[in-house]
Short mmCIF file of C-alpha atoms in Angstrom, two decimals:
data_model
loop_
_atom_site.label_atom_id
_atom_site.label_comp_id
_atom_site.label_asym_id
_atom_site.label_seq_id
_atom_site.Cartn_x
_atom_site.Cartn_y
_atom_site.Cartn_z
CA MET A 106 27.66 -91.97 -11.58
CA THR A 107 30.79 -90.41 -9.77
CA GLU A 108 32.54 -90.16 -12.85
CA GLU A 109 29.81 -88.74 -14.51
CA MET A 110 29.84 -85.80 -12.32
CA ASP A 111 33.15 -85.13 -12.38
CA LYS A 112 33.04 -84.69 -16.04
CA THR A 113 30.80 -81.80 -15.71
CA PRO A 114 31.68 -78.42 -16.59
CA PHE A 115 31.82 -75.85 -13.82
CA LEU A 116 30.01 -72.81 -13.96
CA CYS A 117 30.50 -70.48 -11.20
CA SER A 118 30.92 -69.33 -7.49
CA TRP A 119 28.26 -68.22 -5.46
CA ILE A 120 27.52 -66.85 -2.27
CA VAL A 121 24.35 -67.63 -0.42
CA ARG A 122 23.29 -66.49 3.35
CA ASN A 123 20.59 -67.52 5.78
CA GLY A 124 17.24 -66.68 5.01
CA GLN A 125 17.43 -66.49 1.09
CA LEU A 126 14.90 -68.15 -1.27
CA ILE A 127 16.39 -71.14 -3.10
CA GLY A 128 13.89 -69.62 -6.16
CA GLN A 129 15.42 -66.20 -5.99
CA ILE A 130 19.05 -67.64 -5.67
CA LYS A 131 18.57 -69.36 -9.14
CA THR A 132 17.21 -66.36 -10.57
CA ASP A 133 20.06 -64.65 -9.74
CA ILE A 134 22.35 -67.19 -11.08
CA LEU A 135 20.41 -67.40 -14.32
CA ALA A 136 21.04 -63.48 -14.15
CA HIS A 137 24.51 -63.73 -13.93
CA LEU A 138 25.37 -66.40 -16.47
CA ALA A 139 23.25 -64.55 -18.67
CA THR A 140 25.58 -61.42 -18.38
CA VAL A 141 29.11 -63.34 -18.82
CA GLY A 142 28.05 -65.49 -21.63
CA GLY A 143 28.27 -63.32 -24.68
CA ASP A 144 27.19 -63.73 -27.74
CA ASN A 145 27.49 -67.25 -27.55
CA PHE A 146 26.07 -67.71 -24.51
CA LYS A 147 24.98 -71.32 -24.57
CA TYR A 148 22.86 -71.38 -21.88
CA GLY A 149 20.02 -68.84 -23.04
CA HIS A 150 17.27 -71.50 -22.96
CA LEU A 151 17.50 -71.80 -19.24
CA HIS A 152 14.98 -70.14 -17.25
CA PRO A 153 13.67 -70.22 -13.68
CA ASN A 154 10.88 -72.87 -14.70
CA ASN A 155 13.38 -76.04 -16.63
CA CYS A 156 15.73 -75.82 -14.19
CA ARG A 157 16.66 -76.55 -10.31
CA LEU A 158 19.33 -76.62 -8.07
CA ARG A 159 20.41 -80.08 -6.77
CA ARG A 160 23.12 -80.72 -3.91
CA LYS A 161 25.75 -83.05 -5.04
CA GLY A 162 25.95 -86.26 -3.08
CA ILE A 163 28.98 -88.96 -3.19
CA LYS A 164 27.99 -91.07 -6.09
CA TYR A 165 24.31 -89.47 -7.31
CA LEU A 166 22.89 -85.48 -7.28
CA TRP A 167 21.00 -85.72 -4.13
CA SER A 168 18.69 -83.31 -2.43
CA VAL A 169 16.49 -81.58 -4.71
CA TYR A 170 16.10 -77.30 -3.82
CA LYS A 171 12.52 -76.14 -3.86
CA ASP A 172 11.89 -72.78 -5.01
CA ASP A 173 9.97 -72.00 -2.04
CA GLU A 174 12.57 -73.22 0.52
CA ARG A 175 15.00 -70.83 2.53
CA ILE A 176 18.32 -71.27 3.58
CA GLY A 177 18.75 -72.24 7.40
CA LYS A 178 15.03 -72.45 7.52
CA ASP A 179 13.59 -75.19 4.99
CA ILE A 180 16.92 -76.63 4.44
CA SER A 181 20.49 -76.47 5.52
CA MET A 182 23.48 -75.97 3.24
CA PRO A 183 27.12 -76.80 4.70
CA THR A 184 29.79 -74.40 4.10
CA ASN A 185 31.58 -75.09 0.16
CA CYS A 186 28.39 -77.07 -0.44
CA GLU A 187 28.79 -78.05 -4.18
CA VAL A 188 25.46 -77.90 -6.35
CA PHE A 189 23.95 -78.66 -9.84
CA LEU A 190 22.05 -76.28 -12.02
CA GLN A 191 20.25 -79.10 -13.30
CA GLU A 192 17.93 -78.97 -16.48
CA VAL A 193 14.51 -80.24 -16.30
CA GLU A 194 11.86 -80.63 -19.03
CA ASP A 195 8.66 -80.86 -16.61
CA LEU A 196 9.79 -79.10 -13.39
CA GLU A 197 6.37 -79.91 -11.70
CA SER A 198 6.12 -83.24 -12.58
CA VAL A 199 9.56 -84.29 -10.96
CA THR A 200 9.24 -81.79 -7.71
CA PRO A 201 8.85 -83.83 -4.25
CA ASN A 202 5.92 -82.57 -2.56
CA SER A 203 6.06 -85.17 0.74
CA ILE A 204 9.04 -86.53 2.77
CA ASN A 205 8.23 -90.18 1.21
CA ASP A 206 8.74 -88.97 -2.38
CA VAL A 207 11.71 -89.81 -4.17
CA VAL A 208 13.12 -88.43 -7.26
CA LEU A 209 14.61 -91.71 -9.47
CA LEU A 210 16.69 -91.16 -12.35
CA VAL A 211 15.85 -94.57 -15.30
CA ARG A 212 16.64 -95.66 -18.19
CA ARG A 213 14.75 -98.58 -20.42
CA TRP A 214 16.53 -101.77 -21.42
CA TYR A 215 15.88 -102.56 -25.43
CA PRO A 216 16.70 -106.02 -25.61
CA THR A 217 15.50 -106.22 -29.48
CA ASP A 218 18.12 -103.50 -29.74
CA MET A 219 20.81 -104.11 -27.73
CA LYS A 220 21.03 -100.77 -26.07
CA LEU A 221 19.57 -98.66 -23.06
CA GLY A 222 17.13 -95.73 -23.52
CA LYS A 223 18.15 -92.14 -22.48
CA PHE A 224 17.99 -91.11 -19.00
CA GLN A 225 14.66 -90.00 -17.58
CA GLU A 226 14.13 -88.66 -13.97
CA ILE A 227 10.75 -89.96 -12.46
CA LEU A 228 9.07 -88.88 -9.05
CA PHE A 229 8.37 -91.84 -6.74
CA THR A 230 5.45 -90.95 -4.66
CA GLU A 231 2.85 -93.07 -2.29
CA LYS A 232 0.32 -92.32 -5.25
CA LEU A 233 1.59 -94.86 -7.97
CA GLU A 234 3.16 -98.07 -7.01
CA LEU A 235 6.95 -98.43 -8.84
CA LYS A 236 5.65 -100.67 -12.11
CA GLU A 237 2.93 -98.71 -12.80
CA LEU A 238 4.84 -95.73 -12.57
CA LEU A 239 7.40 -97.50 -15.00
CA SER A 240 4.48 -98.16 -17.55
CA SER A 241 3.16 -94.88 -17.78
CA ILE A 242 5.97 -93.47 -18.98
CA SER A 243 7.13 -96.17 -21.55
CA GLY A 244 3.54 -98.45 -22.44
CA ILE A 245 5.36 -101.69 -20.99
CA PRO A 246 1.87 -103.15 -19.13
CA VAL A 247 2.60 -103.44 -15.77
CA GLU A 248 2.77 -107.44 -15.38
CA ASN A 249 5.49 -107.24 -18.02
CA ILE A 250 7.92 -104.86 -15.81
CA GLU A 251 10.93 -105.72 -14.89
CA TYR A 252 13.43 -103.40 -13.06
CA VAL A 253 16.63 -103.42 -11.58
CA LYS A 254 18.81 -100.91 -9.14
CA ILE A 255 22.18 -100.01 -10.69
CA THR A 256 25.24 -99.65 -8.47
CA GLN A 257 28.40 -98.36 -9.77
CA SER A 258 30.03 -101.37 -10.70
CA SER A 259 26.89 -102.71 -12.10
CA GLN A 260 26.62 -99.45 -14.19
CA ARG A 261 29.87 -100.73 -15.65
CA GLU A 262 28.47 -104.19 -17.09
CA SER A 263 28.90 -104.44 -20.98
CA VAL A 264 25.93 -104.14 -22.81
CA LEU A 265 26.39 -107.60 -23.69
CA GLN A 266 25.95 -108.45 -20.26
CA ILE A 267 22.94 -106.20 -18.94
CA HIS A 268 20.29 -108.55 -20.35
CA ASN A 269 21.15 -112.06 -18.16
CA ASN A 270 23.92 -110.63 -15.83
CA LEU A 271 21.75 -108.09 -13.51
CA HIS A 272 19.09 -109.19 -10.97
CA TRP A 273 15.75 -108.71 -12.62
CA VAL A 274 13.07 -108.11 -10.18
CA SER A 275 9.23 -107.80 -11.01
CA THR A 276 8.40 -107.28 -7.17
CA PRO A 277 5.83 -104.26 -6.72
CA GLN A 278 7.03 -101.20 -4.84
CA HIS A 279 5.69 -98.31 -3.04
CA ALA A 280 7.53 -95.43 -2.05
CA GLU A 281 6.87 -95.27 1.74
CA ASP A 282 8.18 -99.26 1.83
CA CYS A 283 11.18 -98.71 -0.06
CA THR A 284 14.13 -97.20 2.02
CA SER A 285 16.85 -98.74 -0.31
CA TYR A 286 15.96 -96.14 -3.03
CA THR A 287 17.15 -92.85 -2.09
CA VAL A 288 17.28 -89.33 -4.54
CA GLY A 289 18.99 -89.98 -7.51
CA THR A 290 18.84 -93.66 -7.39
CA LEU A 291 19.47 -95.59 -10.70
CA LEU A 292 17.49 -98.05 -12.01
CA TYR A 293 17.14 -99.79 -15.37
CA TYR A 294 13.77 -101.15 -16.54
CA ARG A 295 12.71 -103.63 -20.00
CA ASP A 296 9.53 -105.59 -20.75
CA ARG A 297 10.21 -109.13 -19.95
CA MET A 298 8.68 -109.95 -23.13
CA GLU A 299 11.04 -108.21 -25.28
CA PRO A 300 13.33 -111.23 -26.95
CA LEU A 301 16.67 -110.43 -27.05
CA LYS A 302 18.49 -110.00 -30.06
CA GLN A 303 20.76 -112.83 -31.39
CA LEU A 304 23.90 -111.46 -32.38
CA THR A 305 26.18 -112.63 -34.82
CA SER A 306 30.24 -112.35 -34.46
CA GLU A 307 30.81 -109.22 -36.16
CA GLU A 308 27.95 -107.64 -33.77
CA ARG A 309 29.01 -108.70 -30.74
CA LYS A 310 32.58 -107.48 -31.44
CA GLU A 311 31.30 -103.69 -32.28
CA LEU A 312 28.82 -104.12 -29.07
CA ALA A 313 32.69 -104.52 -27.42
CA LYS A 314 34.11 -101.71 -29.32
CA LYS A 315 31.39 -99.35 -28.55
CA ASP A 316 31.24 -100.26 -24.96
CA ILE A 317 35.27 -99.19 -24.58
CA ARG A 318 34.41 -96.19 -26.24
CA SER A 319 31.47 -95.05 -24.42
CA SER A 320 33.19 -95.46 -20.85
CA SER A 321 35.24 -92.34 -22.09
CA THR A 322 32.35 -90.30 -22.61
CA SER A 323 30.55 -87.61 -20.41
CA SER A 324 26.72 -87.99 -18.91
CA PRO A 325 24.22 -87.40 -21.31
CA ARG A 326 22.29 -85.75 -18.25
CA ARG A 327 22.07 -81.91 -18.60
CA GLU A 328 23.56 -80.87 -15.90
CA ARG A 329 26.33 -77.76 -14.88
CA ALA A 330 28.05 -78.13 -11.78
CA LEU A 331 28.27 -74.66 -9.10
CA LYS A 332 30.15 -74.05 -6.45
CA ILE A 333 27.95 -72.47 -3.65
CA TYR A 334 29.31 -70.97 -0.24
CA LEU A 335 27.55 -70.16 2.59
CA ASP A 336 27.25 -66.94 3.90
CA PRO A 337 27.45 -67.34 7.82
CA SER A 338 26.58 -64.17 8.75
CA PRO A 339 23.48 -63.16 10.92
CA LYS A 340 21.79 -61.18 8.32
CA LYS A 341 17.80 -60.72 8.47
CA SER A 342 15.94 -62.69 6.07
CA ASP A 343 14.22 -61.45 3.11
CA ASP A 344 10.56 -61.00 3.29
#
């Protein structure tokens, strides 16, 4: 995940101050981008209701900054903090509301096609068990769901190794009991009843070539890197 974030294009630098609302900061950034984009502005489809600010962690995207939070009151933002402007299809459905809510990144593994599906974000809450949540977005029966937490090393696994070399589990998980999942954790999941494709030698060679090519491509996730600098001056908060 670190490599993917490093390839994300830089957008701009921004100065913020204590007391400012995240929602207003986001709106101001979008307005600024529109003024510098010119006729070929490629981010014109972004608006306050389909994107959000996320703090960059060491390996993954980290904290979700919510529109109603104020800097210095609800959240702290260190000097020279790196933040992503992340495009989100359904902002409300992946916005945490509780301290135990965790935003996870998931991809479905398709054994029959020997490929991974698109990246999806899910909100792991106290209301839904993890397998039930994965079932709701995929249509896979709950009893057939298997999943695995992906580390940096396992993410580099060849497509040829994903099905049998990863430690797939079917243990029920609840947000309040699962301390190993933090914001931005990546999971693969699959239907345990879906058969593995039997490859010919030529198909195996072609998949091996694709593995090499994909290692040099950028992230499919739609995020834009920003650097946000915290203004430490003691100014009055916005009303």
